[in-house]
Coordinates of C-alpha atoms in Angstrom, one line a residue:
M1 CA 58.7 45.9 31.4
S2 CA 55.4 47.7 31.1
P3 CA 52.6 46.0 32.9
V4 CA 50.2 44.0 30.7
P5 CA 46.8 45.9 30.6
D6 CA 43.9 44.2 32.2
P7 CA 41.6 43.1 29.4
G8 CA 38.6 43.2 31.7
P9 CA 36.0 40.5 32.2
V10 CA 35.9 37.8 29.6
P11 CA 32.5 37.6 28.1
S12 CA 30.8 34.3 28.6
P13 CA 30.0 32.4 25.4
S14 CA 26.4 32.8 24.3
P15 CA 24.4 29.6 24.5
P16 CA 23.9 27.8 21.2
S17 CA 20.7 28.8 19.4
P18 CA 18.1 26.1 19.2
P19 CA 17.6 24.5 15.8
P20 CA 14.8 25.9 13.7
P21 CA 11.4 24.3 14.2
L22 CA 10.5 21.3 12.0
R23 CA 8.1 21.8 9.2
F24 CA 5.0 19.6 9.2
G25 CA 2.8 18.5 6.3
Y26 CA -0.1 16.2 5.7
G27 CA -0.3 13.6 2.9
T28 CA -3.1 14.0 0.4
N29 CA -3.4 10.2 0.3
G30 CA -5.1 10.7 3.7
L31 CA -7.5 13.3 2.2
A32 CA -8.6 11.3 -0.8
D33 CA -12.3 12.3 -0.4
L34 CA -11.5 16.0 -0.8
R35 CA -10.9 17.9 -4.0
L36 CA -7.2 19.0 -4.1
D37 CA -8.0 22.7 -3.8
D38 CA -10.1 22.0 -0.7
A39 CA -7.5 19.7 0.8
L40 CA -4.8 22.4 0.3
A41 CA -7.0 25.1 1.8
L42 CA -7.8 22.9 4.8
L43 CA -4.1 22.2 5.5
A44 CA -3.2 25.9 5.2
D45 CA -6.1 26.9 7.5
L46 CA -5.0 24.3 10.1
G47 CA -1.5 25.8 10.1
Y48 CA 0.5 23.1 8.3
D49 CA 3.7 24.1 6.5
G50 CA 3.3 21.9 3.5
V51 CA 1.8 18.8 1.9
G52 CA 2.9 15.4 0.7
L53 CA 1.2 15.4 -2.7
T54 CA 0.4 11.9 -4.0
L55 CA 0.0 11.9 -7.8
D56 CA -3.3 10.1 -8.2
H57 CA -6.5 10.3 -10.3
M58 CA -8.5 12.2 -7.7
H59 CA -5.9 14.9 -7.3
L60 CA -3.1 15.7 -9.7
D61 CA -3.5 12.9 -12.2
P62 CA -0.1 12.2 -13.7
L63 CA -1.6 10.4 -16.7
A64 CA -4.4 12.7 -17.7
P65 CA -4.0 15.3 -20.5
H66 CA -2.5 18.7 -20.0
L67 CA -0.3 17.7 -17.0
A68 CA 2.0 20.8 -17.3
A69 CA -0.9 23.3 -17.3
R70 CA -2.6 21.5 -14.4
T71 CA 0.7 21.5 -12.5
R72 CA 1.1 25.2 -13.0
R73 CA -2.3 25.8 -11.4
V74 CA -1.3 23.7 -8.4
A75 CA 2.0 25.6 -8.1
H76 CA 0.1 28.9 -8.1
R77 CA -2.3 27.5 -5.4
L78 CA 0.6 26.3 -3.2
D79 CA 2.3 29.7 -3.5
T80 CA -1.0 31.5 -2.6
L81 CA -1.4 29.4 0.5
G82 CA 2.2 29.4 1.4
L83 CA 2.5 25.6 1.4
E84 CA 5.7 23.6 0.6
V85 CA 5.4 20.3 -1.1
T86 CA 7.0 16.9 -1.6
V87 CA 5.8 14.7 -4.5
E88 CA 4.8 11.2 -3.5
T89 CA 4.2 8.2 -5.9
G90 CA 2.4 5.7 -3.7
A91 CA -1.0 5.8 -5.3
R92 CA -2.5 2.4 -5.1
Y93 CA -4.1 1.9 -8.5
V94 CA -3.0 4.8 -10.7
L95 CA -1.2 2.5 -13.2
D96 CA -3.3 -0.6 -13.0
P97 CA -6.9 -0.8 -11.8
R98 CA -6.5 -4.5 -10.7
R99 CA -3.1 -4.5 -9.0
K100 CA -2.3 -2.5 -5.9
H101 CA 0.9 -0.5 -6.5
G102 CA 1.4 -2.3 -9.8
P103 CA 3.3 -2.5 -12.0
S104 CA 6.4 -1.9 -9.9
L105 CA 10.1 -1.5 -10.6
L106 CA 10.5 -5.2 -10.2
D107 CA 7.9 -6.6 -12.6
P108 CA 9.2 -9.4 -14.8
E109 CA 7.9 -7.8 -18.1
P110 CA 10.1 -4.9 -19.3
E111 CA 7.1 -3.0 -20.7
D112 CA 5.5 -3.1 -17.2
R113 CA 8.7 -1.7 -15.6
V114 CA 8.7 1.0 -18.2
R115 CA 5.3 2.2 -17.1
R116 CA 6.5 2.6 -13.6
V117 CA 9.6 4.4 -14.8
D118 CA 7.5 6.7 -16.9
L119 CA 5.4 7.6 -13.8
L120 CA 8.6 8.4 -11.8
L121 CA 9.9 10.6 -14.7
R122 CA 6.6 12.4 -14.8
A123 CA 6.8 12.9 -11.0
V124 CA 10.3 14.4 -11.3
Q125 CA 9.0 16.9 -13.9
V126 CA 6.0 17.7 -11.7
A127 CA 8.3 18.1 -8.7
G128 CA 10.6 20.5 -10.6
D129 CA 7.6 22.6 -11.7
L130 CA 6.3 22.8 -8.1
G131 CA 9.6 23.5 -6.5
A132 CA 9.3 20.3 -4.4
H133 CA 11.8 19.1 -1.9
A134 CA 12.0 15.5 -3.3
V135 CA 10.2 12.8 -5.2
H136 CA 9.2 9.8 -3.1
C137 CA 9.2 6.2 -4.4
F138 CA 9.5 2.6 -3.3
S139 CA 10.9 -0.7 -4.7
G140 CA 7.8 -2.9 -4.9
T141 CA 7.4 -6.5 -3.8
V142 CA 9.4 -9.3 -5.2
P143 CA 7.4 -11.1 -8.0
P144 CA 6.8 -14.8 -7.5
G145 CA 9.5 -16.9 -8.9
T146 CA 12.1 -14.1 -8.9
A147 CA 15.3 -14.7 -7.0
P148 CA 16.3 -12.0 -4.6
D149 CA 19.7 -11.3 -6.3
A150 CA 17.9 -10.9 -9.7
A151 CA 15.3 -8.6 -8.1
W152 CA 18.1 -6.4 -6.7
Q153 CA 19.8 -6.2 -10.1
R154 CA 16.5 -5.4 -11.7
L155 CA 15.8 -2.6 -9.2
A156 CA 19.2 -1.0 -9.8
E157 CA 19.0 -1.1 -13.5
T158 CA 15.4 0.2 -13.7
L159 CA 16.1 3.1 -11.3
A160 CA 19.2 4.3 -13.2
P161 CA 17.4 6.5 -15.8
V162 CA 15.2 8.0 -13.1
L163 CA 18.2 8.9 -11.1
D164 CA 19.9 10.5 -14.1
T165 CA 16.8 12.6 -14.8
A166 CA 16.5 13.5 -11.1
A167 CA 20.1 14.6 -11.1
T168 CA 19.6 16.8 -14.1
A169 CA 16.4 18.3 -12.6
G170 CA 18.0 18.9 -9.2
I171 CA 15.3 16.9 -7.5
P172 CA 16.4 14.1 -5.2
L173 CA 14.7 10.7 -5.6
A174 CA 13.9 9.6 -2.0
I175 CA 13.2 5.8 -1.9
E176 CA 11.2 4.5 1.0
P177 CA 11.9 1.2 2.9
E178 CA 8.5 -0.4 2.9
P179 CA 7.5 -3.4 4.9
G180 CA 6.9 -6.4 2.7
H181 CA 8.9 -4.9 -0.2
L182 CA 12.3 -5.9 -1.6
L183 CA 13.7 -2.7 -0.1
A184 CA 12.2 -2.9 3.4
T185 CA 14.8 -1.6 5.8
L186 CA 17.6 0.9 6.2
A187 CA 20.1 -1.9 5.6
D188 CA 18.4 -2.6 2.3
F189 CA 18.7 1.1 1.3
H190 CA 22.4 1.0 1.9
R191 CA 22.6 -2.2 -0.3
L192 CA 20.9 -0.3 -3.1
R193 CA 23.0 2.8 -2.6
R194 CA 26.2 0.8 -2.8
A195 CA 25.1 -1.1 -5.8
L196 CA 24.4 2.1 -7.7
G197 CA 27.7 3.7 -6.7
D198 CA 26.3 6.1 -4.1
P199 CA 24.6 8.6 -6.6
V200 CA 24.0 12.0 -5.1
S201 CA 20.5 12.0 -6.6
L202 CA 19.5 9.0 -4.5
G203 CA 18.1 9.9 -1.1
L204 CA 16.0 8.3 1.5
T205 CA 12.3 8.6 2.7
L206 CA 12.2 7.5 6.3
D207 CA 8.8 6.5 7.6
I208 CA 8.9 6.7 11.4
G209 CA 6.2 4.1 11.9
H210 CA 8.1 1.6 9.7
C211 CA 11.1 2.1 12.0
Q212 CA 8.9 1.1 15.0
C213 CA 7.5 -1.8 13.0
L214 CA 10.6 -3.7 12.0
E215 CA 14.0 -1.9 12.4
P216 CA 16.4 -3.2 15.0
L217 CA 17.1 0.4 16.2
P218 CA 14.6 2.6 18.0
P219 CA 13.0 5.3 15.7
A220 CA 15.2 8.1 17.1
D221 CA 18.3 6.1 16.4
C222 CA 17.1 5.3 12.9
V223 CA 16.8 9.1 12.3
R224 CA 20.4 9.7 13.4
A225 CA 21.7 6.7 11.3
A226 CA 19.7 7.9 8.2
A227 CA 20.6 11.6 8.5
P228 CA 23.2 11.9 5.8
W229 CA 20.8 10.6 3.2
L230 CA 17.5 11.8 4.6
R231 CA 15.4 13.8 2.0
H232 CA 11.8 13.1 3.1
V233 CA 10.1 12.0 6.3
Q234 CA 6.7 10.4 6.9
I235 CA 5.3 10.1 10.4
E236 CA 2.4 8.3 12.1
D237 CA 2.1 5.9 15.1
M238 CA 2.6 2.2 14.8
R239 CA 3.2 -1.0 16.8
R240 CA 6.1 -3.4 16.7
D241 CA 5.8 -6.1 14.1
V242 CA 2.4 -4.8 12.8
H243 CA 2.4 -2.7 9.6
E244 CA -0.6 -0.6 10.4
H245 CA -0.6 3.2 10.1
L246 CA -2.2 4.6 13.3
P247 CA -3.3 8.0 14.5
F248 CA -0.9 9.6 17.1
G249 CA -1.4 8.0 20.5
D250 CA -2.8 4.7 19.2
G251 CA 0.6 3.0 18.8
E252 CA 3.9 2.6 20.7
I253 CA 6.2 5.4 19.5
D254 CA 7.7 7.9 21.9
F255 CA 7.7 11.0 19.6
P256 CA 9.6 13.7 21.4
P257 CA 13.0 11.8 21.0
V258 CA 12.2 11.3 17.3
L259 CA 11.5 15.0 16.7
A260 CA 14.5 16.0 18.8
A261 CA 16.7 13.7 16.6
L262 CA 15.3 15.2 13.4
A263 CA 15.9 18.7 14.6
A264 CA 19.4 17.9 15.8
T265 CA 20.5 16.3 12.6
G266 CA 19.6 19.4 10.6
Y267 CA 16.7 17.9 8.6
R268 CA 15.0 20.7 6.7
G269 CA 12.5 18.9 4.6
L270 CA 8.9 18.3 5.4
T271 CA 7.7 15.8 8.0
V272 CA 4.5 14.5 6.6
V273 CA 1.7 12.8 8.4
E274 CA 0.9 9.5 6.6
L275 CA -2.6 8.1 7.4
P276 CA -3.8 6.7 4.1
R277 CA -6.3 4.3 5.7
H278 CA -8.0 7.2 7.6
S279 CA -9.1 9.2 4.6
H280 CA -12.8 8.7 5.4
A281 CA -12.1 11.1 8.4
G282 CA -9.2 12.9 6.9
P283 CA -10.1 16.5 8.0
H284 CA -10.6 15.2 11.6
Y285 CA -7.2 13.5 11.8
A286 CA -5.5 16.4 10.0
E287 CA -6.9 18.7 12.7
L288 CA -5.8 16.5 15.6
S289 CA -2.3 15.6 14.2
L290 CA -0.7 19.0 14.1
P291 CA -1.3 20.0 17.7
F292 CA 0.0 16.6 18.8
L293 CA 3.2 17.2 16.8
H294 CA 3.6 20.7 18.2
R295 CA 3.2 19.3 21.8
A296 CA 5.8 16.6 21.0
Q297 CA 8.2 19.1 19.6
A298 CA 7.7 21.3 22.6
A299 CA 8.4 18.4 24.9
A300 CA 11.5 17.6 22.9
Q301 CA 12.7 21.1 23.5
G302 CA 11.9 20.9 27.2
T303 CA 9.2 23.6 27.1
Q304 CA 5.5 23.7 27.6
C305 CA 3.2 24.5 24.7
A306 CA -0.5 24.9 24.7
D307 CA -2.4 23.3 21.9
P308 CA -2.2 25.7 19.0
R309 CA -5.9 25.2 18.2
P310 CA -8.8 23.8 20.1
P311 CA -9.4 20.2 19.1
T312 CA -12.9 20.6 17.9
S313 CA -12.7 23.8 15.8
L314 CA -12.0 24.0 12.1
A315 CA -12.0 27.8 12.0
P316 CA -9.1 29.2 10.0
T317 CA -6.0 30.1 11.9
V318 CA -3.6 33.0 11.2
R319 CA -1.2 31.5 8.7
P320 CA 2.5 32.4 8.8
A321 CA 3.8 34.9 6.4
H322 CA 4.3 33.7 2.8
R323 CA 7.1 31.2 2.6
Q324 CA 9.4 31.2 -0.3
R325 CA 9.6 27.7 -1.6
P326 CA 12.9 26.3 -3.1
P327 CA 13.5 27.1 -6.8
S328 CA 12.5 24.3 -9.1
R329 CA 16.1 23.8 -10.3
A330 CA 17.8 24.2 -7.0
P331 CA 21.0 22.1 -6.6
L332 CA 20.7 18.8 -4.8
P333 CA 21.3 19.0 -1.1
R334 CA 24.9 18.2 -0.3
R335 CA 25.3 14.9 1.4
Q336 CA 27.0 15.1 4.8
S337 CA 30.3 13.3 5.4
P338 CA 29.2 9.7 5.8
A339 CA 29.1 9.1 9.5
A340 CA 29.6 5.6 10.7
N341 CA 26.2 4.0 10.6
P342 CA 25.3 1.5 13.4
P343 CA 25.2 -2.0 12.1
L344 CA 21.7 -3.1 11.0
A345 CA 20.5 -6.6 11.3
P346 CA 19.3 -8.4 8.2
S347 CA 15.7 -7.6 7.4
G348 CA 14.3 -11.1 8.1
E349 CA 10.5 -11.3 7.9
P350 CA 9.5 -7.7 7.0
S351 CA 6.0 -7.5 8.4
A352 CA 3.6 -9.4 10.5
T353 CA 0.9 -8.3 8.1
P354 CA 0.3 -11.2 5.7
Q355 CA -0.6 -8.8 2.9
G356 CA 2.7 -6.9 3.4
S357 CA 2.1 -3.2 2.8
T358 CA -1.0 -1.6 4.2
S359 CA -0.3 1.8 2.9

């Protein structure tokens, strides 16, 4: 028998490549005192990857005339600046000058619910024209005198046409668990998802501060539990049981594990800073937030990273090369195989804030 030739040294396997860096944005609801063009230029100069664009009267008004033409101008501006975008629908008084976030998907009067549905349908159209990652929405609070079961049925029925339109447009609708609302927790999201038959066009907006506020799991575990449905992420600091959006470092959240979890789960959308109550100093907080997130991400990767910008300078930075945004009719992201989600406790009292939502 001929001797078996020596194959030589076996090459050692190459180490796994690190996940691509997260992409950070800033919400325009935290820059409400700026013109939209100025806000977008500021975020690009600071080095943000994208923007959470709230449709509101001071920016891209969804109810004013010539929406399609105005949307095309914003799309051109985003392309010029190399910014990605998610469309958000949390404007406080865009539909009703007297009722914050009203009317909602849960209002008793059908014509009021239709107004909210119309806003969401307009948002889906805008998102398609902008090439956005997703459209964000929320359930609303339960109207007085409405039984919880009736509210859940009303939510499912009212969302159905929006989900159909989102599926046709290829834009996921990412509903946000909001403290004080009917849909307040991850457990509530799964209740709605099951009631609707798990439509592929229904995704999740996960607000990291809300996880700290009221979820039974730590924020990083919430990210892992939510990963198969995650389409949009909002981020800020927060304290347990207090629904108050805080600048980074003013709350209780340990951010490196959260960012590590987002990267490890393969999340590829925007992670958008959500500081709507700090709009009076929006440029200041936009400048401070991105270096904080870069440091937290570096810590999550076990590396050291200097601040990308000095904390007191608003001079333009060198922006990354032009980023190609997703096509406006891209197929919906495929949902991962449903991993076993850790059990979530009932929502209980959603917030220690008497008024409910502070966003």
